Coordinates of C-alpha atoms in Angstrom, one line a residue:
M1 CA 0.0 -0.1 0.1
L2 CA 1.4 3.2 -0.9
K3 CA 2.0 5.6 2.1
L4 CA 3.0 8.9 0.4
Q5 CA 0.4 11.6 0.9
I6 CA 0.9 15.1 -0.6
P7 CA -0.5 18.2 0.7
K8 CA -4.4 18.7 0.1
N9 CA -3.9 21.8 -1.9
R10 CA -1.6 20.1 -4.2
M11 CA -3.7 17.3 -4.6
N12 CA -6.8 19.8 -5.5
Y13 CA -4.5 21.3 -8.2
L14 CA -3.9 17.8 -9.6
I15 CA -7.5 17.1 -9.8
K16 CA -8.3 20.6 -11.7
Q17 CA -5.4 19.6 -14.2
I18 CA -6.1 16.2 -15.2
P19 CA -9.3 16.8 -17.3
L20 CA -7.2 19.9 -19.2
H21 CA -4.6 17.2 -20.3
F22 CA -5.8 13.6 -20.6
D23 CA -8.0 11.9 -23.0
A24 CA -10.7 9.8 -21.2
V25 CA -9.7 6.6 -22.6
V26 CA -6.1 6.9 -21.5
L27 CA -7.2 8.0 -18.0
E28 CA -9.2 4.8 -17.5
Q29 CA -6.5 3.0 -18.6
G30 CA -4.2 4.7 -16.1
W31 CA -6.9 3.8 -13.3
E32 CA -6.7 0.0 -14.5
Y33 CA -2.9 0.1 -13.9
Y34 CA -3.0 1.7 -10.7
H35 CA -5.9 -1.1 -9.7
K36 CA -3.7 -3.6 -10.7
G37 CA -0.9 -2.5 -8.3
R38 CA 1.5 -1.6 -11.0
V39 CA 2.5 1.7 -9.3
T40 CA 5.7 1.6 -7.0
E41 CA 8.4 3.2 -5.5
V42 CA 6.4 6.7 -5.3
D43 CA 9.0 9.4 -4.0
L44 CA 8.4 13.2 -3.3
K45 CA 11.4 15.3 -4.5
G46 CA 10.8 19.0 -4.2
M47 CA 7.7 19.7 -6.0
N48 CA 7.9 16.6 -8.4
V49 CA 6.4 13.2 -7.5
Q50 CA 8.3 10.5 -9.1
A51 CA 7.4 7.1 -9.5
T52 CA 8.1 3.6 -11.0
V53 CA 5.3 2.2 -13.2
A54 CA 5.4 -1.6 -14.2
G55 CA 4.1 -2.3 -18.0
K56 CA 5.5 -4.2 -20.5
K57 CA 8.9 -2.8 -19.1
I58 CA 9.6 -0.8 -16.1
L59 CA 9.1 3.0 -16.8
N60 CA 9.6 6.1 -14.7
T61 CA 7.0 8.9 -14.3
M62 CA 7.5 12.4 -12.9
L63 CA 4.6 14.6 -11.8
N64 CA 5.0 18.4 -11.2
L65 CA 3.0 19.6 -8.4
E66 CA 3.5 23.4 -9.5
N67 CA 3.4 23.0 -13.3
F68 CA 1.7 19.9 -14.4
A69 CA 2.3 20.5 -18.1
T70 CA 5.8 19.6 -17.6
S71 CA 5.2 16.3 -16.0
E72 CA 6.7 13.4 -18.1
C73 CA 7.0 9.7 -18.5
S74 CA 9.9 7.5 -20.1
C75 CA 7.5 5.5 -22.3
S76 CA 7.0 6.4 -26.1
Y77 CA 3.5 7.8 -25.9
D78 CA 3.2 11.3 -27.4
G79 CA 1.3 12.9 -24.7
F80 CA -0.2 12.3 -21.2
C81 CA 0.1 8.6 -20.6
K82 CA -1.5 5.9 -18.9
H83 CA 1.2 5.8 -16.6
I84 CA 1.2 9.3 -15.4
G85 CA -2.6 8.8 -14.8
A86 CA -1.9 5.8 -12.8
T87 CA 0.7 7.8 -10.5
F88 CA -2.0 10.4 -10.2
F89 CA -4.6 7.8 -8.8
S90 CA -2.0 6.5 -6.4
L91 CA -1.4 9.8 -5.0
Y92 CA -5.4 10.3 -4.7
A93 CA -5.9 7.0 -2.8
P94 CA -5.3 8.5 0.6
Y95 CA -8.1 11.0 -0.1
G96 CA -10.9 8.9 -1.3
R97 CA -11.8 6.1 -4.0
P98 CA -10.1 6.5 -7.2
E99 CA -12.9 4.7 -9.0
L100 CA -15.5 7.4 -8.3
L101 CA -13.0 10.1 -9.1
L102 CA -12.4 8.6 -12.4
Q103 CA -16.2 8.8 -13.4
Q104 CA -16.1 12.4 -12.3
L105 CA -13.0 13.4 -14.3
K106 CA -14.2 11.4 -17.6
Q107 CA -17.6 13.5 -17.3
Q108 CA -15.4 16.8 -17.2
I109 CA -13.2 15.7 -20.1
H110 CA -16.4 14.8 -22.3
T111 CA -17.5 18.4 -21.8
R112 CA -14.5 20.4 -22.8
K113 CA -12.4 20.5 -25.9
K114 CA -9.8 17.8 -26.8
P115 CA -6.5 18.3 -24.8
A116 CA -3.3 19.8 -26.2
R117 CA -1.2 16.9 -27.4
G118 CA 1.4 16.1 -30.2
A119 CA 3.3 18.9 -31.4
A120 CA 1.5 21.7 -29.3
L121 CA 2.3 19.6 -26.3
I122 CA 5.8 19.4 -27.3
Q123 CA 6.1 23.0 -28.0
E124 CA 4.8 23.7 -24.7
R125 CA 7.4 21.4 -23.0
K126 CA 10.1 22.9 -24.9
A127 CA 9.0 26.5 -24.0
A128 CA 9.0 25.5 -20.4
A129 CA 12.4 24.3 -20.8
A130 CA 13.7 27.1 -22.4
A131 CA 12.4 29.4 -19.7
Q132 CA 14.4 27.4 -17.2
A133 CA 17.5 27.6 -19.1
N134 CA 17.2 31.4 -19.9
V135 CA 19.1 33.9 -18.2
P136 CA 17.5 36.8 -16.0
L137 CA 17.1 40.2 -18.1
E138 CA 17.8 43.7 -16.5
E139 CA 14.4 45.0 -18.2
A140 CA 12.6 42.1 -17.0
M141 CA 10.0 42.4 -14.1
P142 CA 10.6 40.9 -10.5
V143 CA 8.3 38.1 -11.3
D144 CA 10.3 36.9 -14.3
W145 CA 13.2 36.8 -12.1
H146 CA 11.8 34.6 -9.7
R147 CA 10.7 32.1 -12.4
F148 CA 14.5 32.0 -13.3
F149 CA 15.3 31.4 -9.7
E150 CA 12.8 28.6 -9.7
G151 CA 14.1 26.9 -12.8
K152 CA 17.8 27.1 -11.4
F153 CA 16.7 25.3 -8.2
H154 CA 13.9 23.1 -9.8
G155 CA 13.8 19.7 -8.1
F156 CA 16.0 20.8 -5.2
S157 CA 14.4 19.0 -2.1
I158 CA 15.3 18.4 1.6
S159 CA 17.1 15.2 1.8
H160 CA 19.5 15.5 4.7
Q161 CA 20.1 17.4 7.7
H162 CA 22.2 20.2 6.1
S163 CA 20.2 20.5 3.0
I164 CA 18.9 24.0 4.1
E165 CA 22.5 25.3 4.5
T166 CA 23.3 23.8 1.1
F167 CA 20.5 25.6 -0.7
Y168 CA 21.3 29.0 1.2
D169 CA 24.9 29.0 0.1
S170 CA 24.4 28.0 -3.1
A171 CA 21.8 30.4 -4.0
L172 CA 24.1 33.3 -2.5
E173 CA 26.9 31.7 -4.8
S174 CA 25.2 31.1 -7.9
L175 CA 22.6 33.8 -8.8
P176 CA 24.1 37.3 -7.8
G177 CA 26.5 36.7 -10.8
Y178 CA 24.0 37.1 -13.5
A179 CA 23.4 41.0 -12.8
A180 CA 27.2 41.8 -12.6
N181 CA 27.0 44.2 -15.4
W182 CA 23.6 45.6 -14.8
R183 CA 23.0 49.3 -13.6
S184 CA 23.4 49.7 -9.8
S185 CA 19.8 50.5 -9.1
T186 CA 18.5 47.5 -10.8
R187 CA 21.4 45.2 -9.7
E188 CA 20.6 46.1 -6.0
L189 CA 16.9 45.3 -6.5
Y190 CA 17.8 42.0 -8.1
M191 CA 19.8 41.0 -5.0
F192 CA 17.0 42.1 -2.8
H193 CA 14.8 39.6 -4.7
I194 CA 17.4 36.8 -4.3
V195 CA 17.0 37.0 -0.6
L196 CA 13.1 37.1 -1.2
F197 CA 13.4 34.0 -3.1
M198 CA 15.4 32.4 -0.5
M199 CA 13.0 33.3 2.1
R200 CA 10.1 31.7 0.1
K201 CA 11.8 28.7 -0.5
I202 CA 12.8 28.1 3.1
E203 CA 9.3 28.7 4.2
Q204 CA 8.2 25.9 1.5
F205 CA 10.9 23.5 2.7
Y206 CA 9.6 24.1 6.3
Q207 CA 6.2 23.5 5.3
E208 CA 7.2 20.2 3.3
T209 CA 9.4 18.6 6.0
K210 CA 6.8 19.1 9.0
S211 CA 5.8 15.3 9.0
S212 CA 9.4 14.3 8.4
Y213 CA 11.4 12.2 11.1
L214 CA 14.0 14.8 10.8
S215 CA 11.6 17.7 11.1
Y216 CA 13.4 18.9 14.3
Y217 CA 16.8 19.7 12.5
H218 CA 15.0 20.8 9.3
E219 CA 13.1 23.4 11.2
N220 CA 16.0 24.3 13.2
G221 CA 17.7 24.7 9.8
C222 CA 14.9 26.8 8.4
K223 CA 14.8 29.4 11.3
I224 CA 18.6 29.9 11.3
A225 CA 18.6 30.4 7.3
A226 CA 15.3 32.7 7.7
K227 CA 17.0 34.8 10.3
N228 CA 20.2 35.0 8.2
C229 CA 18.0 36.2 5.2
E230 CA 16.1 38.8 7.3
D231 CA 19.4 40.3 8.4
K232 CA 20.3 40.6 4.8
L233 CA 17.2 42.4 4.1
V234 CA 17.6 44.7 6.6
E235 CA 21.3 45.4 5.7
F236 CA 20.1 46.3 2.2
V237 CA 17.5 48.5 3.2
E238 CA 19.8 50.4 5.7
R239 CA 22.6 50.9 3.1
T240 CA 20.3 51.6 0.2
D241 CA 18.2 55.0 0.2
V242 CA 15.0 53.1 -1.0
N243 CA 13.3 56.4 -1.7
I244 CA 16.0 57.3 -4.4
S245 CA 16.0 53.6 -5.8
F246 CA 12.0 53.7 -5.9
E247 CA 12.3 56.8 -8.2
A248 CA 15.0 55.2 -10.1
E249 CA 12.9 51.9 -10.6
P250 CA 9.3 52.9 -10.0
K251 CA 7.8 49.8 -12.0
H252 CA 10.3 47.3 -10.2
W253 CA 9.3 48.7 -6.8
L254 CA 5.6 48.8 -7.3
S255 CA 6.1 45.1 -8.5
T256 CA 8.1 44.1 -5.4
M257 CA 5.9 45.7 -2.6
K258 CA 2.8 44.0 -4.2
M259 CA 4.8 40.5 -4.4
L260 CA 6.0 41.2 -0.7
G261 CA 2.5 41.8 0.3
E262 CA 1.5 38.5 -1.2
F263 CA 3.9 36.7 0.8
A264 CA 3.7 38.4 4.0
L265 CA -0.3 38.9 4.5
Q266 CA -1.1 35.5 4.5
G267 CA -0.9 34.9 8.4
K268 CA 0.8 31.3 7.6
D269 CA 3.1 29.3 10.1
S270 CA 6.3 30.1 8.9
P271 CA 10.0 30.5 10.0
I272 CA 10.2 34.0 8.1
D273 CA 8.9 37.0 10.4
W274 CA 7.0 38.3 7.0
L275 CA 5.1 40.8 8.9
F276 CA 8.3 42.5 10.2
V277 CA 9.9 42.5 6.7
Y278 CA 6.8 44.0 5.2
R279 CA 6.4 46.7 7.7
F280 CA 10.2 47.4 8.0
I281 CA 10.5 48.0 4.2
W282 CA 7.3 50.1 4.1
W283 CA 8.3 52.3 6.8
K284 CA 11.4 53.2 4.7
L285 CA 9.4 54.3 1.6
T286 CA 8.3 57.8 3.2
N287 CA 8.1 59.7 0.2
H288 CA 5.8 57.7 -1.9
S289 CA 2.2 58.5 -0.6
A290 CA 0.4 57.4 -3.9
A291 CA 1.9 54.0 -3.3
Q292 CA 1.0 54.0 0.3
K293 CA -2.4 55.1 -0.4
E294 CA -2.8 52.1 -3.0
E295 CA -1.4 49.5 -0.4
I296 CA -3.8 50.9 2.2
Q297 CA -6.8 50.2 0.0
R298 CA -5.8 46.8 -0.8
L299 CA -5.5 46.1 3.2
E300 CA -9.1 47.6 3.6
A301 CA -10.5 45.5 0.7
L302 CA -9.0 42.5 2.2
L303 CA -10.1 43.2 5.8
T304 CA -13.7 43.3 4.3
K305 CA -13.7 39.9 3.3
K306 CA -15.8 37.3 5.1
D307 CA -14.7 34.3 7.1
L308 CA -10.9 35.4 7.5
L309 CA -9.2 33.1 9.7
A310 CA -8.2 34.7 12.9
R311 CA -4.4 34.6 12.1
K312 CA -4.8 36.1 8.7
K313 CA -7.2 38.9 10.1
D314 CA -4.4 39.6 12.7
T315 CA -1.8 40.0 10.0
L316 CA -4.0 42.3 8.2
L317 CA -5.0 44.4 11.1
A318 CA -1.2 44.7 12.3
A319 CA -0.4 45.7 8.7
R320 CA -3.3 48.3 8.6
A321 CA -2.2 49.8 11.7
H322 CA 1.5 50.1 10.5
F323 CA 0.4 52.6 7.9
D324 CA -1.7 54.6 10.9
I325 CA 1.7 54.8 12.6
M326 CA 3.4 56.0 9.6
Q327 CA 0.9 58.9 9.5
G328 CA 1.1 59.7 13.1
D329 CA -2.4 58.5 14.1
M330 CA -1.4 56.3 17.2
D331 CA -5.0 56.4 18.4
R332 CA -6.4 55.0 15.4
A333 CA -3.6 52.3 15.3
F334 CA -4.2 51.0 18.9
E335 CA -7.8 51.1 18.1
R336 CA -7.1 48.5 15.2
L337 CA -4.4 46.6 17.3
G338 CA -7.2 46.3 20.0
Q339 CA -9.1 44.0 17.8
L340 CA -6.3 41.4 17.5
T341 CA -7.4 38.0 18.5
H342 CA -3.9 37.0 19.5
P343 CA -1.4 39.6 20.0
N344 CA 2.1 38.8 19.8
A345 CA 4.5 41.0 21.6
K346 CA 7.3 40.1 19.5
D347 CA 5.4 41.7 16.5
Y348 CA 5.8 45.1 17.9
F349 CA 9.4 45.2 19.0
L350 CA 9.9 46.8 15.7
Y351 CA 8.5 50.0 17.2
L352 CA 10.2 49.6 20.5
N353 CA 13.5 49.4 18.7
Y354 CA 12.8 52.4 16.6
Y355 CA 11.7 54.7 19.3
S356 CA 14.5 53.4 21.5
N357 CA 17.4 54.1 18.8
D358 CA 15.6 57.5 18.3
K359 CA 15.5 58.3 21.9
Q360 CA 11.5 58.9 21.9
W361 CA 11.2 57.8 25.6
N362 CA 7.6 59.0 25.9
N363 CA 6.6 56.8 22.8
M364 CA 8.5 54.0 24.1
L365 CA 6.6 54.1 27.3
V366 CA 3.1 54.4 25.3
W367 CA 4.0 51.1 23.4
L368 CA 5.4 49.3 26.5
R369 CA 2.3 50.0 28.4
W370 CA 0.2 48.6 25.5
L371 CA 2.3 45.3 25.1
F372 CA 2.0 44.6 29.0
T373 CA -1.1 42.7 28.5
S374 CA 0.3 40.1 26.0
I375 CA 3.8 39.8 27.5
R376 CA 2.7 37.4 30.2
N377 CA 2.3 34.7 27.6
A378 CA 5.5 35.7 25.5
N379 CA 8.4 33.0 25.3
H380 CA 11.5 33.7 27.4
D381 CA 13.4 35.5 24.9
D382 CA 10.6 37.8 24.0
F383 CA 10.0 38.4 27.8
R384 CA 13.5 39.2 28.5
T385 CA 13.7 41.8 25.4
F386 CA 10.5 43.4 27.0
C387 CA 12.2 43.9 30.3
Q388 CA 15.3 45.2 28.9
Y389 CA 13.3 47.8 26.7
W390 CA 11.6 48.9 30.1
L391 CA 14.7 49.1 32.1
D392 CA 16.2 51.3 29.4
T393 CA 13.2 53.5 29.2
T394 CA 13.1 53.8 32.9
K395 CA 16.6 55.5 32.9
H396 CA 15.3 58.4 31.2
L397 CA 12.1 59.1 33.3
E398 CA 11.8 61.1 36.5
S399 CA 10.7 58.1 38.3
D400 CA 10.8 54.3 38.3
S401 CA 7.8 53.6 40.2
E402 CA 6.0 52.4 37.1
W403 CA 9.0 50.0 36.3
V404 CA 9.0 48.4 39.7
Q405 CA 5.2 48.1 39.7
V406 CA 5.3 46.3 36.3
M407 CA 8.3 44.1 37.5
E408 CA 6.3 43.1 40.7
S409 CA 3.2 42.2 38.6
L410 CA 5.2 39.9 36.5
L411 CA 6.7 38.0 39.1
P412 CA 7.8 35.3 39.2
R413 CA 8.8 35.5 35.6
S414 CA 10.5 38.8 36.2
Y415 CA 12.4 37.7 39.4
Y416 CA 15.9 37.9 37.8
Y417 CA 15.4 41.4 36.3
Y418 CA 13.7 42.7 39.3
T419 CA 16.1 41.3 41.8
A420 CA 19.1 42.7 39.8
Y421 CA 17.3 46.2 39.7
L422 CA 16.8 46.1 43.5
L423 CA 20.5 45.4 44.2
Q424 CA 21.6 48.0 41.5
T425 CA 19.7 50.8 43.2
K426 CA 20.6 49.4 46.8
R427 CA 16.9 48.7 47.9
Y428 CA 18.3 46.0 49.9
R429 CA 15.2 45.5 52.1
Q430 CA 12.9 45.1 49.1
W431 CA 15.7 42.6 47.8
V432 CA 15.5 40.6 51.1
D433 CA 11.6 40.7 51.1
L434 CA 11.5 39.3 47.4
Q435 CA 13.7 36.5 48.3
L436 CA 11.5 35.7 51.3
A437 CA 8.4 35.7 49.1
N438 CA 10.1 33.4 46.6
R439 CA 11.4 31.0 49.4
I440 CA 15.0 31.6 47.9
S441 CA 17.5 30.1 50.2
P442 CA 20.9 32.1 50.7
L443 CA 22.6 29.0 49.4
S444 CA 21.3 29.6 46.0
L445 CA 22.4 33.2 45.9
Y446 CA 25.6 34.8 44.7
G447 CA 27.9 35.6 47.4
T448 CA 28.5 39.0 46.0
E449 CA 24.7 39.9 46.6
L450 CA 24.8 38.7 50.0
K451 CA 28.1 40.5 50.8
A452 CA 26.6 43.5 49.3
I453 CA 23.8 43.6 51.8
E454 CA 25.9 42.2 54.6
E455 CA 28.2 45.3 54.5
H456 CA 25.0 47.6 54.2
D457 CA 23.2 46.1 57.0
S458 CA 23.7 42.6 58.0
A459 CA 20.7 42.3 60.3
L460 CA 18.5 42.3 56.8
L461 CA 19.9 39.1 56.3
L462 CA 18.5 37.4 59.7
P463 CA 15.1 36.5 58.4
L464 CA 16.3 35.1 55.2
Y465 CA 18.5 32.5 57.0
H466 CA 15.9 31.8 59.5
Q467 CA 13.5 31.0 56.9
A468 CA 16.0 28.8 54.8
A469 CA 17.2 26.9 57.9
E470 CA 13.6 25.9 59.2
R471 CA 12.5 24.8 55.8
A472 CA 15.6 22.4 55.6
V473 CA 14.9 20.9 59.0
L474 CA 11.4 20.3 57.9
E475 CA 12.6 18.3 55.1
K476 CA 13.5 15.6 57.8
N477 CA 16.5 13.9 56.3
R478 CA 20.1 13.7 57.3
A479 CA 21.5 15.8 54.3
S480 CA 18.7 18.5 54.9
Y481 CA 19.7 18.6 58.6
K482 CA 23.6 19.1 57.3
T483 CA 22.3 22.0 55.2
A484 CA 20.5 23.5 58.0
V485 CA 23.4 23.4 60.1
R486 CA 25.5 25.2 57.5
L487 CA 22.9 28.0 57.5
L488 CA 22.9 28.1 61.2
K489 CA 26.6 28.5 61.3
K490 CA 26.2 31.7 58.9
L491 CA 23.3 32.5 61.2
H492 CA 25.5 32.4 64.3
G493 CA 28.2 34.6 62.7
I494 CA 25.8 37.5 61.7
Y495 CA 24.4 37.4 65.3
K496 CA 28.0 37.5 66.7
Q497 CA 28.8 40.5 64.3
L498 CA 25.8 42.3 65.6
G499 CA 26.8 41.5 69.1
Q500 CA 23.7 39.8 69.9
D501 CA 25.1 36.5 71.2
D502 CA 22.0 36.5 73.7
R503 CA 19.5 36.4 71.1
W504 CA 21.4 34.0 69.1
E505 CA 21.1 31.5 72.2
H506 CA 17.8 32.3 72.7
Y507 CA 16.9 31.3 69.0
V508 CA 18.8 28.2 68.7
Y509 CA 17.5 26.6 71.8
R510 CA 13.8 27.6 70.8
L511 CA 14.7 25.7 67.6
A512 CA 15.8 23.1 69.3
D513 CA 12.8 22.7 71.4
K514 CA 10.5 23.2 68.5
F515 CA 12.0 20.2 66.7
S516 CA 13.1 18.0 69.7
R517 CA 11.4 14.9 68.4
L518 CA 14.0 14.9 65.4
R519 CA 16.6 13.0 66.9
A520 CA 19.0 13.5 63.8
F521 CA 18.6 17.1 63.9
Q522 CA 19.2 17.3 67.8
E523 CA 22.7 15.2 67.3
E524 CA 23.8 17.7 64.4
L525 CA 23.1 20.7 66.8
K526 CA 25.0 18.8 69.5
K527 CA 28.0 18.5 66.9
G528 CA 27.9 22.2 66.5
K529 CA 28.2 22.7 70.2
W530 CA 25.1 24.8 70.2
I531 CA 23.1 22.5 72.8
R532 CA 24.1 20.1 75.4

């Protein structure tokens, strides 16, 4: 039983293509071949399905899941043969009964014109091959460049752990040279599209390998390559005056931004942060209000569509709010963002980074307050970034009271940031209270932290050691009793330092009395010569 199951959208594409290319008789012969079990060794390589079909001799078929017209078989039949048909039915089997689909397809074939065959089909295949063999032209549009890129990497698939690295390095090495003699403005944009192509392919690889047994390695490789691509795009935008570039190549840029919108506004699960790339580049195109107006109209038209998936609607709302921000209408932007189903704090670090670099601390504060509700569910890295932005902003405010309040409300996640800040600002009593509230043992704290408080006022540490020692005793085992004694030794030293020996004796005898039934603990106290 064949186990290969291609994505449903690809299966639907094939079902639409079959009536356009097949004769009904040949298609039925293909079903008979499939029914007799003659299709074997079905494999997916990139966007091609390759299979072996046993007829009078062993034949090889290839079905292209993106451009079905280029599918082929090693037999001598001049057109779409029964072997390709048999391979198609083997792919459909996981989705339903091929014999029922056969009847539907035959009916569709009878109601259309005869399929393109013979010389016309050969010409079509030659044209497709020529397009793949062609070189990119300077005057061509970006969509043509992408067709060329696809042709250069036609059939590339993820076959081992380092395939993503191979693709990334190969694309950067092989594609730029074609534009070496172009004018600089077009060459720069061509380089931009190489990175866009790489990002799109990385996303494709990510989707294709989700169910692979090596999915963890592939996913990790995709994310690393995706981040490298994003960094290259940012580098491109930072070194290029995109407004001047837009004026030099307006048609190319309009096509580029339309293409970018198609990639970025789907709201798909992807290793690429498309929303960041989309907004970052639009933010740089400040001198082209007509292009902005056209994009805004497109976004609003998309938002009026019914039955939008929550993720896609959130993406469209965030993109539309971005143009409000560009136009200085923050209230309208926050109104739109308030409609988000699942706000993700990381999506808005773009603004925090911009306002931080521009030293617009009041705007930073506005965004930090808005992000507060969504940061609780953020991952560790995003939470840390949020806290760092807050801390940087606090340094430029008259008071840190709001920062302290935020850190307290985010406990225990904010413990490390808050405790470091309390020490930095010498709020030692609050620092000790924080450790007590979180039941942190002095043995788990850094010696430099304890030493700083001891030098300031060693009495502040007494409740911390009391709590930790008694908690250790309550664990009721020999190891925990030894831990308690270590803490008591330190506690004894603090009492002596404070000149409160009487208070120490009173405390240790009260402790011995409280746990008088714990014989092992009593023995540890006697070893320390604290009781007789």
